[in-house]
Tab-separated table of C-alpha atoms in Angstrom:
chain	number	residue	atom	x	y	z
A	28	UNK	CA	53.271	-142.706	143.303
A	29	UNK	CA	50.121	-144.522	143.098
A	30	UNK	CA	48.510	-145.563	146.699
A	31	UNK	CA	45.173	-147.015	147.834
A	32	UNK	CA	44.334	-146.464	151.091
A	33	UNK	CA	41.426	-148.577	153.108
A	34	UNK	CA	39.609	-147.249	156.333
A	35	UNK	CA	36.702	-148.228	158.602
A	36	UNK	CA	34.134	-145.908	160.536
A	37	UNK	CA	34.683	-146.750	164.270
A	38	UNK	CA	31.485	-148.480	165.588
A	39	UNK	CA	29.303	-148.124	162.372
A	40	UNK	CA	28.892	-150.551	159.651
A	41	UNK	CA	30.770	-148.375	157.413
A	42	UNK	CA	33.762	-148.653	155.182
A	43	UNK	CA	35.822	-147.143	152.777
A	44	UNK	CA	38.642	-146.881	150.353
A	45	UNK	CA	40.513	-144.043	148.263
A	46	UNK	CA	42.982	-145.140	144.863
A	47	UNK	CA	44.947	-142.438	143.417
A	48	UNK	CA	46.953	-144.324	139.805
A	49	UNK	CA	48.919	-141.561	139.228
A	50	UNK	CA	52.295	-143.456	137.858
A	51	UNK	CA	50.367	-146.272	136.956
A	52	UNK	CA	47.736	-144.225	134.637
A	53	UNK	CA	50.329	-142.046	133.147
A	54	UNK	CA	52.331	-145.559	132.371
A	55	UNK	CA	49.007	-146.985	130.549
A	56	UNK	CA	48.357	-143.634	128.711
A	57	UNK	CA	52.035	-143.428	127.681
A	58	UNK	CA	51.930	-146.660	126.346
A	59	UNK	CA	48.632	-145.710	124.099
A	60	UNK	CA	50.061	-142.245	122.993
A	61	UNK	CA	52.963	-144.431	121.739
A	62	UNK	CA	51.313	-146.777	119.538
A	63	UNK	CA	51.554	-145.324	115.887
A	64	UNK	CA	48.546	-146.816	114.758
A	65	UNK	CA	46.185	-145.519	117.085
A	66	UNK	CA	47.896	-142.235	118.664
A	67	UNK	CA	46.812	-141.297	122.171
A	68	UNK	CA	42.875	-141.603	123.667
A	69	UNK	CA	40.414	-138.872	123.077
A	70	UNK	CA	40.144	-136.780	126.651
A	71	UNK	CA	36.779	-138.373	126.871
A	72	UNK	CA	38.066	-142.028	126.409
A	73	UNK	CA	40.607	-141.556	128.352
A	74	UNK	CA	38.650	-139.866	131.227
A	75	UNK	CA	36.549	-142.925	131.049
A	76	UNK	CA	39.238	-145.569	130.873
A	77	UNK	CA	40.727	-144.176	133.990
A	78	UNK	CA	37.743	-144.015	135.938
A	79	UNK	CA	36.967	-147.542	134.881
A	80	UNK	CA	40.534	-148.687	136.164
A	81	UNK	CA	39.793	-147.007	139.622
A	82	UNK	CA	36.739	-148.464	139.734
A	83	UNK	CA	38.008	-152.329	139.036
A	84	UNK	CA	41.235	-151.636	141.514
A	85	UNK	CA	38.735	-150.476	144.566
A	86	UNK	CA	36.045	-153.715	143.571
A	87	UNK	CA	39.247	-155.814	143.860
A	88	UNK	CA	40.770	-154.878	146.853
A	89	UNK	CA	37.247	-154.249	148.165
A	90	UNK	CA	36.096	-158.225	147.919
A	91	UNK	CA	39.702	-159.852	148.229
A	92	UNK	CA	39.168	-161.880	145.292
A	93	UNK	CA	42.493	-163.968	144.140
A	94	UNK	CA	42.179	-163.807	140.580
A	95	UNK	CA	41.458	-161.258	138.118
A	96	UNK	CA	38.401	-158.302	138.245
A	97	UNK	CA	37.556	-157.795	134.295
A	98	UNK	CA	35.361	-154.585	134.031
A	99	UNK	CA	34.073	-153.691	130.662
A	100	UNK	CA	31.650	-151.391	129.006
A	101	UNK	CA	30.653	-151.804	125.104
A	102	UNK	CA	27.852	-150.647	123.246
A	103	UNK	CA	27.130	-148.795	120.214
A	104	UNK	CA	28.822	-145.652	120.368
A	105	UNK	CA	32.709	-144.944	118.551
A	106	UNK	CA	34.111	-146.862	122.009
A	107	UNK	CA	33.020	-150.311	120.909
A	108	UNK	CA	34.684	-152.034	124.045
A	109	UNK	CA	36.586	-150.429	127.132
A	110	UNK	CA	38.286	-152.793	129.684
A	111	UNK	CA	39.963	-152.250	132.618
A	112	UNK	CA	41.465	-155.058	134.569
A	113	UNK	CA	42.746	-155.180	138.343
A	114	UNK	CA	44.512	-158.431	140.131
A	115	UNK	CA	44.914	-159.376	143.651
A	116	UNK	CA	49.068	-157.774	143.632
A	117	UNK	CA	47.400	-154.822	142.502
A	118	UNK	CA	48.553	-154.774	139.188
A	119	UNK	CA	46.231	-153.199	136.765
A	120	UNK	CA	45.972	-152.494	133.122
A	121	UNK	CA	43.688	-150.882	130.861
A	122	UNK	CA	42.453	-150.448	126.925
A	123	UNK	CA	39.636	-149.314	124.734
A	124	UNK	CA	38.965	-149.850	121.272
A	125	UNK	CA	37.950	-146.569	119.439
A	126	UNK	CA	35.935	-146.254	115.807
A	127	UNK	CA	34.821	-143.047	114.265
A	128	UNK	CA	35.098	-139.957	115.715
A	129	UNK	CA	34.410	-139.010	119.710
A	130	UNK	CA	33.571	-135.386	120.411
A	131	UNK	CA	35.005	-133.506	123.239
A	132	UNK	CA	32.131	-132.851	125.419
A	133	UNK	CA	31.060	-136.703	125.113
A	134	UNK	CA	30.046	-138.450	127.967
A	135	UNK	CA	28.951	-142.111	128.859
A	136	UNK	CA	25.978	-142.242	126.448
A	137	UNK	CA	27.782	-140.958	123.594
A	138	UNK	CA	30.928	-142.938	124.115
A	139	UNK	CA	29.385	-146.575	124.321
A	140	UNK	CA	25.183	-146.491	124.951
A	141	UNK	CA	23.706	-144.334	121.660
A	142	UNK	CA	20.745	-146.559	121.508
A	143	UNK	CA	20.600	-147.199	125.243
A	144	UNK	CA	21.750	-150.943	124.447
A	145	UNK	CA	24.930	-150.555	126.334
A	146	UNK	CA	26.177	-152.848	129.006
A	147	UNK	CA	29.056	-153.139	131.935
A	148	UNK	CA	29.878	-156.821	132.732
A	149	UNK	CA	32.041	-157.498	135.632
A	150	UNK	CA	34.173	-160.787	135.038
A	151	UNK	CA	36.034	-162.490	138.337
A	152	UNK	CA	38.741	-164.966	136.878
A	153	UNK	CA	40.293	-167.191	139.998
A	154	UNK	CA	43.849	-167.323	139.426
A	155	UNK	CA	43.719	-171.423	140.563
A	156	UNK	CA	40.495	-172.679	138.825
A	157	UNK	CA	39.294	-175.606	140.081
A	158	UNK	CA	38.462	-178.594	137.061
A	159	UNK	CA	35.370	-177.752	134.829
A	160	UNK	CA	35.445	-173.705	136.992
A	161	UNK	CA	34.474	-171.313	134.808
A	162	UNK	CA	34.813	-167.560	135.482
A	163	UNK	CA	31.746	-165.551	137.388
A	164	UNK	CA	30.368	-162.496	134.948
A	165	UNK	CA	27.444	-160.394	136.002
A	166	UNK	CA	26.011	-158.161	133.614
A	167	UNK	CA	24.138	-154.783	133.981
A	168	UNK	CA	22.913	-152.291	131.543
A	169	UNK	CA	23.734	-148.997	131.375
A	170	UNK	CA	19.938	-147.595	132.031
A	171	UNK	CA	18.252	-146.798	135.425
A	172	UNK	CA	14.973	-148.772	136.911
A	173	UNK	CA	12.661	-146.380	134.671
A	174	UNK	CA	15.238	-147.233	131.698
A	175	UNK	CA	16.648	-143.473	131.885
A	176	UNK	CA	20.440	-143.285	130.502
A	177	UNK	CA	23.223	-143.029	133.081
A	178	UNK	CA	25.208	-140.070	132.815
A	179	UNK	CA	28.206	-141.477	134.518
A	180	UNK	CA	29.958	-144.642	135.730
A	181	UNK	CA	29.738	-144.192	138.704
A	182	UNK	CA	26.246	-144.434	138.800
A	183	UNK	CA	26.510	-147.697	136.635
A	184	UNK	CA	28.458	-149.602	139.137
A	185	UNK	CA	26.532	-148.057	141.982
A	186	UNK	CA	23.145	-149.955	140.737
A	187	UNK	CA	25.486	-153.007	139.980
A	188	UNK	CA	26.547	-153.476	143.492
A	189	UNK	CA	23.148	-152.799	145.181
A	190	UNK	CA	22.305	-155.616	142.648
A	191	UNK	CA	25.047	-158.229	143.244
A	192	UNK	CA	25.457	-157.694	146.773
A	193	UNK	CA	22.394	-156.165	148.188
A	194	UNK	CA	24.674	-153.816	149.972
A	195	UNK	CA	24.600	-149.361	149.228
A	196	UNK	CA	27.397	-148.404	147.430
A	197	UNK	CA	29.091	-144.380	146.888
A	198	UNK	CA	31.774	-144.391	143.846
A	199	UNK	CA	32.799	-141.011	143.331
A	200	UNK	CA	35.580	-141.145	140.031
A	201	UNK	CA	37.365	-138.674	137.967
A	202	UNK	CA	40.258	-139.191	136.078
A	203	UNK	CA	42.180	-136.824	133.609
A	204	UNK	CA	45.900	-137.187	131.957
A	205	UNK	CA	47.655	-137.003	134.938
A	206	UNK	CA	45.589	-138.783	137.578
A	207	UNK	CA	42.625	-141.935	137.653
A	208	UNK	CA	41.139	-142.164	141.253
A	209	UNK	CA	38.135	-142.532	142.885
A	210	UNK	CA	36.531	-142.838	146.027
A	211	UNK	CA	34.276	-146.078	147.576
A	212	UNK	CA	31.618	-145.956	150.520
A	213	UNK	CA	29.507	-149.379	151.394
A	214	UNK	CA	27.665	-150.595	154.045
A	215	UNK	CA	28.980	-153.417	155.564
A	216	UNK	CA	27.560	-156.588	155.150
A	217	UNK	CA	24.621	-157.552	158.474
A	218	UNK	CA	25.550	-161.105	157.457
A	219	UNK	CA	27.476	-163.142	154.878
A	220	UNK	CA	29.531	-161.354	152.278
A	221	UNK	CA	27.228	-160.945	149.514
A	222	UNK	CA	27.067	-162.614	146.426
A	223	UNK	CA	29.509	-161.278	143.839
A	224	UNK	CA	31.504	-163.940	143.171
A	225	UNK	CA	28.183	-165.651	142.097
A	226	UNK	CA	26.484	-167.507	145.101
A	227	UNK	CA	23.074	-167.026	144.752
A	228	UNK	CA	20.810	-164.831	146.937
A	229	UNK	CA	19.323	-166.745	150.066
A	230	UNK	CA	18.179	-165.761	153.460
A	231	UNK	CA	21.810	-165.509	154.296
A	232	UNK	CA	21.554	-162.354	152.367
A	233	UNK	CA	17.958	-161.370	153.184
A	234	UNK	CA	19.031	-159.275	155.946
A	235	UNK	CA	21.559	-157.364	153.909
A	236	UNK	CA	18.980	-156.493	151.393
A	237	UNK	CA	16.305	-156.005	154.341
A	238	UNK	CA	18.612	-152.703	155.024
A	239	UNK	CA	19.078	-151.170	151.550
A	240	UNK	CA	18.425	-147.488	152.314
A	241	UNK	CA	17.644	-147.811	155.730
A	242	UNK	CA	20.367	-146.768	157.734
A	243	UNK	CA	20.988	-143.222	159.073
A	244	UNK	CA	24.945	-143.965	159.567
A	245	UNK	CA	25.810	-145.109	156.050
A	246	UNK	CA	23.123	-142.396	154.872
A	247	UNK	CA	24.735	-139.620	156.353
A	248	UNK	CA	28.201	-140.613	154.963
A	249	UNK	CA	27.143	-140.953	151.805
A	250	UNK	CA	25.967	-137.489	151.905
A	251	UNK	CA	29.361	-136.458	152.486
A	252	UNK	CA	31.221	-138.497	150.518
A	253	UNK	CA	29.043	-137.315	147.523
A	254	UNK	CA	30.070	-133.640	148.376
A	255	UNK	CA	33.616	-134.567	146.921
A	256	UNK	CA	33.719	-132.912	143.492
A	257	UNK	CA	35.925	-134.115	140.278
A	258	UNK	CA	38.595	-131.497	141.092
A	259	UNK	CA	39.199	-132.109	145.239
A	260	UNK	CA	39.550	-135.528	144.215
A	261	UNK	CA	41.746	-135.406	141.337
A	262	UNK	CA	44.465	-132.903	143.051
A	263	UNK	CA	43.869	-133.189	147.095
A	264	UNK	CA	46.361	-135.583	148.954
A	265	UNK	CA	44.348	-138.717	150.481
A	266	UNK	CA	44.762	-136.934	153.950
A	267	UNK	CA	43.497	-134.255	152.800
A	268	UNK	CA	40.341	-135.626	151.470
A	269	UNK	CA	39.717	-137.813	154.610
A	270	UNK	CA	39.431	-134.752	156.776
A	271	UNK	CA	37.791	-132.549	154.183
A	272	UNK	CA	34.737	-134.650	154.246
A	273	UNK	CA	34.914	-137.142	157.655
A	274	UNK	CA	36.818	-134.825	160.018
A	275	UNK	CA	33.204	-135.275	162.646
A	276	UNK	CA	33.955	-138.993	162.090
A	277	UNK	CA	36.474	-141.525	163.695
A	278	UNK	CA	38.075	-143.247	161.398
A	279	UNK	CA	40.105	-146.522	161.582
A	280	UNK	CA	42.957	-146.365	159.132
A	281	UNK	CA	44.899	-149.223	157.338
A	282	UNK	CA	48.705	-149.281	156.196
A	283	UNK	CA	48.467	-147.868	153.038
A	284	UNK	CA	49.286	-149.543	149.896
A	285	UNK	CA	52.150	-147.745	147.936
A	286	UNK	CA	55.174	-148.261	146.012
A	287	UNK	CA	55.810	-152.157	145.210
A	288	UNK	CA	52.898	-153.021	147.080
A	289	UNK	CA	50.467	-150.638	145.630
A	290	UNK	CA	48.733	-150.268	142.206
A	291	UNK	CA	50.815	-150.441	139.269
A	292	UNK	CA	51.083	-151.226	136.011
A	293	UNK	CA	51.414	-154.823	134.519
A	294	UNK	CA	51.329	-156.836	131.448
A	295	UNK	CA	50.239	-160.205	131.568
A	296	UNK	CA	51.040	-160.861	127.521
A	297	UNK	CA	53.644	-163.530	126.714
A	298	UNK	CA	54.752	-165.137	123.476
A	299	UNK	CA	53.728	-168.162	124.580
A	300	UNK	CA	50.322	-167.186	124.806
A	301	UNK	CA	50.409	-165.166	121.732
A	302	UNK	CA	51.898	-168.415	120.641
A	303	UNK	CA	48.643	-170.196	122.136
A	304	UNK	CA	46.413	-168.008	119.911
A	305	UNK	CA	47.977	-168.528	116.606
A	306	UNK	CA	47.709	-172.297	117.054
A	307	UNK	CA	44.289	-171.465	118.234
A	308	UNK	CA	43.837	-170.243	114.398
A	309	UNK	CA	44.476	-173.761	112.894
A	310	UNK	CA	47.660	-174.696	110.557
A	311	UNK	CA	45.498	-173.824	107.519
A	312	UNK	CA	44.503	-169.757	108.650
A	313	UNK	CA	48.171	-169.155	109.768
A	314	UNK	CA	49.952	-170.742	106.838
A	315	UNK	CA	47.366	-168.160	104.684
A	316	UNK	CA	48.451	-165.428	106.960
A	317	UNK	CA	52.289	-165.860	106.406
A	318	UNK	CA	51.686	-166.170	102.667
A	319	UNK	CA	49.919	-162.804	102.316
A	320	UNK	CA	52.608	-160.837	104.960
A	321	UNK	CA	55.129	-163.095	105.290
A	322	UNK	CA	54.636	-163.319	109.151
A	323	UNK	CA	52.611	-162.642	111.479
A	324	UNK	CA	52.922	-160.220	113.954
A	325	UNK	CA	50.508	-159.667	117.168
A	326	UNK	CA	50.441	-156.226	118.778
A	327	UNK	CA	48.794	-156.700	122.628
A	328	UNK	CA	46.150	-154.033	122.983
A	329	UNK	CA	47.283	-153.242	126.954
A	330	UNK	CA	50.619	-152.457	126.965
A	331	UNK	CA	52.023	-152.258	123.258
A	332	UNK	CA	54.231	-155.224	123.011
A	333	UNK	CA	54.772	-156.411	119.563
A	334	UNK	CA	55.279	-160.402	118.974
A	335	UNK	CA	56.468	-161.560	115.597
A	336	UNK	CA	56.392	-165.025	114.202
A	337	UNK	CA	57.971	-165.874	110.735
A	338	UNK	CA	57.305	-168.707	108.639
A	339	UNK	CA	59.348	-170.891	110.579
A	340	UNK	CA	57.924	-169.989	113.678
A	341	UNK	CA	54.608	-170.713	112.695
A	342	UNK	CA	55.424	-174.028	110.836
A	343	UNK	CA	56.766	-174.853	114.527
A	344	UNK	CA	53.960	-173.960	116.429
A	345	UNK	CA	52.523	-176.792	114.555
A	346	UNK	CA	55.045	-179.200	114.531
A	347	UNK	CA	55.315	-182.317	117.357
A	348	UNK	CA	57.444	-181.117	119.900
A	349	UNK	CA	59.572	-184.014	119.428
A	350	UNK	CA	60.353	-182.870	115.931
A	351	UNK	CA	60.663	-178.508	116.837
A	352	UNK	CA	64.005	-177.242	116.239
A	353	UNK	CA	65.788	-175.787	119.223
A	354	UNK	CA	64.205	-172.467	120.046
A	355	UNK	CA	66.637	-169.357	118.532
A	356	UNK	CA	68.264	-167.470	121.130
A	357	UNK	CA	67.504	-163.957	119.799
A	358	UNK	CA	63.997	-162.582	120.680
A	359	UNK	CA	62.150	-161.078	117.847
């Protein structure tokens, strides 16, 4: 069952949080392997998808943002665009769009920053936007300060937080076919919580930044939490971990999230919206679109669901509603 546990250091700015997706991976894997015209992820795609969905379920539950956490990757490599998306509920869902071939030893460079053009963009979409609110993106690229490649993902969204919220970060990920977690150490804020969801730096945050690699508690922490290798995380119970690396440390835990009330998978695709989209085309695209298949039919990427409009749904969609014919009963 997938679970994400949050806990504090006692008496140090410190804290932290472990997400195992085990059901909830497996779920958005399944739902990719099933998919006829794709087939299943390459292991490296999918080792990167599911460390990208651990990574936007701890940012989410790590800021308490009510709305949606869009993390994406894209590039120039065969994975054009990888997204991974994580909600407030802790729902999550995940897909990546794959040309040409991916080799099996490929790793984040191959898959998505050939040229070292590459970028992650984080995206925070309020669930109740306010009039004329638009969503908050940052964007990062996926080189170091001396314009190095990044080996992993980790490391990507590592500089991204030291950039957004002036605060040191630790993500250790892994992810295989069975299992996506991962593993987040920060320094707590001295004052103010950052600037993430896009307020701009002031000397609110001056003080936070003022401390970027200077204390010995966080430090020392992040020494062990970086000890935790791709295998003790992927197969070691949460408990397990916690004393493997912090057993010298008191920790404060938190109820853990599980079951209903942890991470899962979820959908938020709807024929109305697909609905939205086609009318979004214009009466003159769809009509052309129906002539040449005879419908039109809308696959969503995430979870495989399959929406089909004939030609008298799409007249419809473009009809007055005082003028629609009452909706069919049977679901196409």
């Amino acid at each position: 069952m997938s679970e994400l546990h949050k806990f504090l250091f006692d008496g140090l700015p410190v804290r932290g949080m472990v997400v195992r997706l085990t059901d909830a991976w497996q779920d958005i894997l399944a739902r990719r392997a099933s998919n006829t015209a794709t087939g299943p992820y390459p292991p490296p795609v999918a080792e990167l998808l599911g460390e990208m969905a651990a990574a936007a379920m701890l940012m989410q539950a790590n800021i308490k943002f009510n709305g949606a956490l869009i993390l994406q990757v894209f590039g120039d490599g065969p994975v054009k665009v990888a997204v991974a998306e994580a909600k407030a509920d802790l729902s999550v869902r995940a897909t990546a769009k794959v040309v040409g071939d991916v080799a099996a030893d490929a790793r984040l460079p191959d898959l998505v920053n050939a040229s070292n053009a590459g970028r992650c963009a984080i995206t925070l979409d309020p669930k109740d936007k306010q009039p004329g609110q638009q969503p908050y993106q940052g964007v990062v690229p996926l080189f170091g300060d001396r314009g190095e490649k990044l080996e992993r993902l980790s490391d990507v969204l590592q500089h991204y937080m030291l950039q957004s919220e002036q605060l040191d970060t630790t993500l250790v990920l892994a992810a295989n076919d069975k299992v996506a977690a991962g593993l987040l150490i920060q320094r707590m804020p001295v004052k103010g919580e950052g600037n993430l969801e896009g307020t701009a730096r002031s000397d609110r945050n001056q003080a936070n930044e003022d401390q970027i690699g200077r204390n010995e508690d966080y430090n020392r922490i992040s020494i062990l939490a970086s000890s935790l290798t791709r295998e003790e995380l992927l197969t070691l119970d949460v408990d397990t971990i916690l004393h493997r690396l912090f057993w010298e440390e008191k920790l404060l835990r938190f109820e853990p999230h599980t079951g209903a009330l942890g991470p899962r998978f979820a959908c938020t695709c709807s024929r109305d919206r697909v609905a939205g989209m086609i009318r979004a085309l214009g009466t003159e695209e769809a009509a052309e679109i129906v002539a040449e298949r005879g419908d039109v039919e809308v696959g969503c990427d995430f979870c495989g669901r399959q929406y089909r409009f004939d030609a008298v749904d799409v007249v419809q969609l473009f009809m007055p509603a005082g003028d629609k014919l009452p909706a069919s009963p049977v679901m196409q």
